[in-house]
Amino acid sequence: MYNVLWIDDQWDTLDGFIEKAATVYNLSITPYRTSKAGIEAIRSDLDKWDAVILDAKGLDESENEATDVIGLRKAKDFLLSLSKPIPYFIYTGQTDYLSSDFFKSAFGDFYSKYDGYNKIL
């Protein structure tokens, strides 16, 4: 089983994603609502994680803030700084990001959250 860390402020709204990923794809997905919590989990046990899913627009440090790309930037920069590379994938449900060359040039390749999740579900 592969261990995947998932940073997404609305992970619990995608019913069945974690369960189906486990049964069909042999993925154990552990969700975190904020980038800060996800980064702390990686720091505490770097060798545990095989991959990371990042929400493009989410929470950075607390659940009391507005969603933004700040958390994505911090998480991506943190992952790129690690001595042990961990592959990461950016998902977004933001329709304005899907057609944005600026977003792609700033953050790299990304996937449509709903297309990707629907394929698994």
PDB file of C-alpha atoms in Angstrom:
ATOM      1  CA  MET A   1       0.000   0.000   0.000  1.00  0.00           C
ATOM      2  CA  TYR A   2       1.249   3.490  -0.876  1.00  0.00           C
ATOM      3  CA  ASN A   3       0.911   6.273   1.710  1.00  0.00           C
ATOM      4  CA  VAL A   4      -0.383   9.529   0.257  1.00  0.00           C
ATOM      5  CA  LEU A   5      -0.718  12.765   2.213  1.00  0.00           C
ATOM      6  CA  TRP A   6      -3.557  14.979   1.011  1.00  0.00           C
ATOM      7  CA  ILE A   7      -3.785  18.703   1.810  1.00  0.00           C
ATOM      8  CA  ASP A   8      -7.270  19.969   0.994  1.00  0.00           C
ATOM      9  CA  ASP A   9      -9.549  22.157   3.093  1.00  0.00           C
ATOM     10  CA  GLN A  10     -12.617  20.378   1.707  1.00  0.00           C
ATOM     11  CA  TRP A  11     -11.388  16.796   1.522  1.00  0.00           C
ATOM     12  CA  ASP A  12     -14.444  15.527   3.397  1.00  0.00           C
ATOM     13  CA  THR A  13     -16.856  16.771   0.713  1.00  0.00           C
ATOM     14  CA  LEU A  14     -15.576  14.210  -1.789  1.00  0.00           C
ATOM     15  CA  ASP A  15     -17.452  11.208  -0.476  1.00  0.00           C
ATOM     16  CA  GLY A  16     -15.885   7.866  -1.128  1.00  0.00           C
ATOM     17  CA  PHE A  17     -12.595   9.127  -2.558  1.00  0.00           C
ATOM     18  CA  ILE A  18     -10.381   7.834   0.269  1.00  0.00           C
ATOM     19  CA  GLU A  19     -12.168   4.494   0.512  1.00  0.00           C
ATOM     20  CA  LYS A  20     -12.165   3.856  -3.220  1.00  0.00           C
ATOM     21  CA  ALA A  21      -8.505   4.864  -3.528  1.00  0.00           C
ATOM     22  CA  ALA A  22      -7.692   2.262  -0.876  1.00  0.00           C
ATOM     23  CA  THR A  23      -9.735  -0.600  -2.283  1.00  0.00           C
ATOM     24  CA  VAL A  24      -9.146  -0.040  -5.994  1.00  0.00           C
ATOM     25  CA  TYR A  25      -5.707   1.578  -6.159  1.00  0.00           C
ATOM     26  CA  ASN A  26      -3.997   0.378  -2.971  1.00  0.00           C
ATOM     27  CA  LEU A  27      -3.545   3.951  -1.727  1.00  0.00           C
ATOM     28  CA  SER A  28      -3.755   4.896   1.912  1.00  0.00           C
ATOM     29  CA  ILE A  29      -4.714   8.579   1.876  1.00  0.00           C
ATOM     30  CA  THR A  30      -4.331  10.698   5.004  1.00  0.00           C
ATOM     31  CA  PRO A  31      -6.018  14.112   4.706  1.00  0.00           C
ATOM     32  CA  TYR A  32      -5.059  17.422   6.317  1.00  0.00           C
ATOM     33  CA  ARG A  33      -7.048  20.648   6.056  1.00  0.00           C
ATOM     34  CA  THR A  34      -4.108  23.082   6.189  1.00  0.00           C
ATOM     35  CA  SER A  35      -0.698  23.228   4.579  1.00  0.00           C
ATOM     36  CA  LYS A  36       0.823  23.777   8.001  1.00  0.00           C
ATOM     37  CA  ALA A  37      -0.621  20.511   9.350  1.00  0.00           C
ATOM     38  CA  GLY A  38       0.407  18.587   6.232  1.00  0.00           C
ATOM     39  CA  ILE A  39       3.946  19.940   6.324  1.00  0.00           C
ATOM     40  CA  GLU A  40       4.234  19.057  10.023  1.00  0.00           C
ATOM     41  CA  ALA A  41       3.114  15.484   9.271  1.00  0.00           C
ATOM     42  CA  ILE A  42       5.764  15.136   6.579  1.00  0.00           C
ATOM     43  CA  ARG A  43       8.447  16.618   8.838  1.00  0.00           C
ATOM     44  CA  SER A  44       7.583  14.247  11.654  1.00  0.00           C
ATOM     45  CA  ASP A  45       7.926  11.124   9.478  1.00  0.00           C
ATOM     46  CA  LEU A  46       9.493  11.867   6.103  1.00  0.00           C
ATOM     47  CA  ASP A  47       9.967   8.197   5.204  1.00  0.00           C
ATOM     48  CA  LYS A  48       6.272   7.391   5.625  1.00  0.00           C
ATOM     49  CA  TRP A  49       5.039   9.317   2.574  1.00  0.00           C
ATOM     50  CA  ASP A  50       5.136   8.110  -1.030  1.00  0.00           C
ATOM     51  CA  ALA A  51       3.285  11.051  -2.614  1.00  0.00           C
ATOM     52  CA  VAL A  52       1.361  14.241  -1.811  1.00  0.00           C
ATOM     53  CA  ILE A  53      -1.840  15.683  -3.275  1.00  0.00           C
ATOM     54  CA  LEU A  54      -2.065  19.479  -3.010  1.00  0.00           C
ATOM     55  CA  ASP A  55      -5.210  21.549  -3.347  1.00  0.00           C
ATOM     56  CA  ALA A  56      -4.522  24.617  -5.479  1.00  0.00           C
ATOM     57  CA  LYS A  57      -6.624  26.959  -3.374  1.00  0.00           C
ATOM     58  CA  GLY A  58      -6.780  26.058   0.280  1.00  0.00           C
ATOM     59  CA  LEU A  59      -5.887  26.951   3.819  1.00  0.00           C
ATOM     60  CA  ASP A  60      -2.370  27.819   4.888  1.00  0.00           C
ATOM     61  CA  GLU A  61      -2.109  27.840   8.677  1.00  0.00           C
ATOM     62  CA  SER A  62      -5.602  27.677  10.186  1.00  0.00           C
ATOM     63  CA  GLU A  63      -9.206  26.900   9.411  1.00  0.00           C
ATOM     64  CA  ASN A  64     -10.121  30.498  10.304  1.00  0.00           C
ATOM     65  CA  GLU A  65      -8.506  32.102   7.264  1.00  0.00           C
ATOM     66  CA  ALA A  66      -9.649  32.656   3.698  1.00  0.00           C
ATOM     67  CA  THR A  67      -8.568  30.135   1.076  1.00  0.00           C
ATOM     68  CA  ASP A  68      -5.725  31.200  -1.196  1.00  0.00           C
ATOM     69  CA  VAL A  69      -2.685  29.836  -3.052  1.00  0.00           C
ATOM     70  CA  ILE A  70      -0.296  30.755  -0.203  1.00  0.00           C
ATOM     71  CA  GLY A  71      -0.566  27.296   1.338  1.00  0.00           C
ATOM     72  CA  LEU A  72       0.062  25.668  -2.040  1.00  0.00           C
ATOM     73  CA  ARG A  73       3.211  27.759  -2.520  1.00  0.00           C
ATOM     74  CA  LYS A  74       4.525  26.917   0.960  1.00  0.00           C
ATOM     75  CA  ALA A  75       3.798  23.196   0.611  1.00  0.00           C
ATOM     76  CA  LYS A  76       5.334  23.008  -2.869  1.00  0.00           C
ATOM     77  CA  ASP A  77       8.461  24.921  -1.784  1.00  0.00           C
ATOM     78  CA  PHE A  78       8.783  22.655   1.267  1.00  0.00           C
ATOM     79  CA  LEU A  79       8.500  19.495  -0.849  1.00  0.00           C
ATOM     80  CA  LEU A  80      11.101  20.768  -3.303  1.00  0.00           C
ATOM     81  CA  SER A  81      13.522  21.473  -0.441  1.00  0.00           C
ATOM     82  CA  LEU A  82      13.484  17.923   0.939  1.00  0.00           C
ATOM     83  CA  SER A  83      16.540  15.695   0.736  1.00  0.00           C
ATOM     84  CA  LYS A  84      14.230  12.793  -0.146  1.00  0.00           C
ATOM     85  CA  PRO A  85      12.065  13.800  -3.104  1.00  0.00           C
ATOM     86  CA  ILE A  86       8.349  13.135  -2.669  1.00  0.00           C
ATOM     87  CA  PRO A  87       6.252  13.375  -5.823  1.00  0.00           C
ATOM     88  CA  TYR A  88       3.331  15.755  -5.589  1.00  0.00           C
ATOM     89  CA  PHE A  89       0.247  16.435  -7.667  1.00  0.00           C
ATOM     90  CA  ILE A  90      -1.770  19.643  -7.725  1.00  0.00           C
ATOM     91  CA  TYR A  91      -5.536  19.357  -8.074  1.00  0.00           C
ATOM     92  CA  THR A  92      -7.834  22.303  -8.534  1.00  0.00           C
ATOM     93  CA  GLY A  93     -11.543  22.771  -8.824  1.00  0.00           C
ATOM     94  CA  GLN A  94     -11.092  26.470  -9.575  1.00  0.00           C
ATOM     95  CA  THR A  95     -12.401  26.986 -13.104  1.00  0.00           C
ATOM     96  CA  ASP A  96     -10.392  30.198 -13.492  1.00  0.00           C
ATOM     97  CA  TYR A  97      -7.158  28.280 -12.766  1.00  0.00           C
ATOM     98  CA  LEU A  98      -7.943  25.538 -15.290  1.00  0.00           C
ATOM     99  CA  SER A  99      -7.589  27.922 -18.223  1.00  0.00           C
ATOM    100  CA  SER A 100      -4.888  30.116 -16.685  1.00  0.00           C
ATOM    101  CA  ASP A 101      -1.479  30.145 -18.319  1.00  0.00           C
ATOM    102  CA  PHE A 102      -0.293  32.320 -15.423  1.00  0.00           C
ATOM    103  CA  PHE A 103      -1.261  29.695 -12.830  1.00  0.00           C
ATOM    104  CA  LYS A 104       0.432  26.958 -14.856  1.00  0.00           C
ATOM    105  CA  SER A 105       3.620  29.003 -15.272  1.00  0.00           C
ATOM    106  CA  ALA A 106       3.699  29.763 -11.523  1.00  0.00           C
ATOM    107  CA  PHE A 107       2.901  26.285 -10.191  1.00  0.00           C
ATOM    108  CA  GLY A 108       3.494  23.819 -13.025  1.00  0.00           C
ATOM    109  CA  ASP A 109       1.233  21.070 -14.269  1.00  0.00           C
ATOM    110  CA  PHE A 110      -2.007  20.455 -12.447  1.00  0.00           C
ATOM    111  CA  TYR A 111      -5.149  18.385 -12.750  1.00  0.00           C
ATOM    112  CA  SER A 112      -8.816  19.213 -12.655  1.00  0.00           C
ATOM    113  CA  LYS A 113     -10.005  18.152  -9.221  1.00  0.00           C
ATOM    114  CA  TYR A 114     -13.382  16.992 -10.403  1.00  0.00           C
ATOM    115  CA  ASP A 115     -12.150  15.118 -13.458  1.00  0.00           C
ATOM    116  CA  GLY A 116      -9.494  13.362 -11.410  1.00  0.00           C
ATOM    117  CA  TYR A 117     -11.738  12.501  -8.496  1.00  0.00           C
ATOM    118  CA  ASN A 118     -14.582  11.419 -10.752  1.00  0.00           C
ATOM    119  CA  LYS A 119     -12.281   9.018 -12.572  1.00  0.00           C
ATOM    120  CA  ILE A 120     -11.436   7.358  -9.273  1.00  0.00           C
ATOM    121  CA  LEU A 121     -15.011   7.410  -8.009  1.00  0.00           C
TER     122      LEU A 121
END
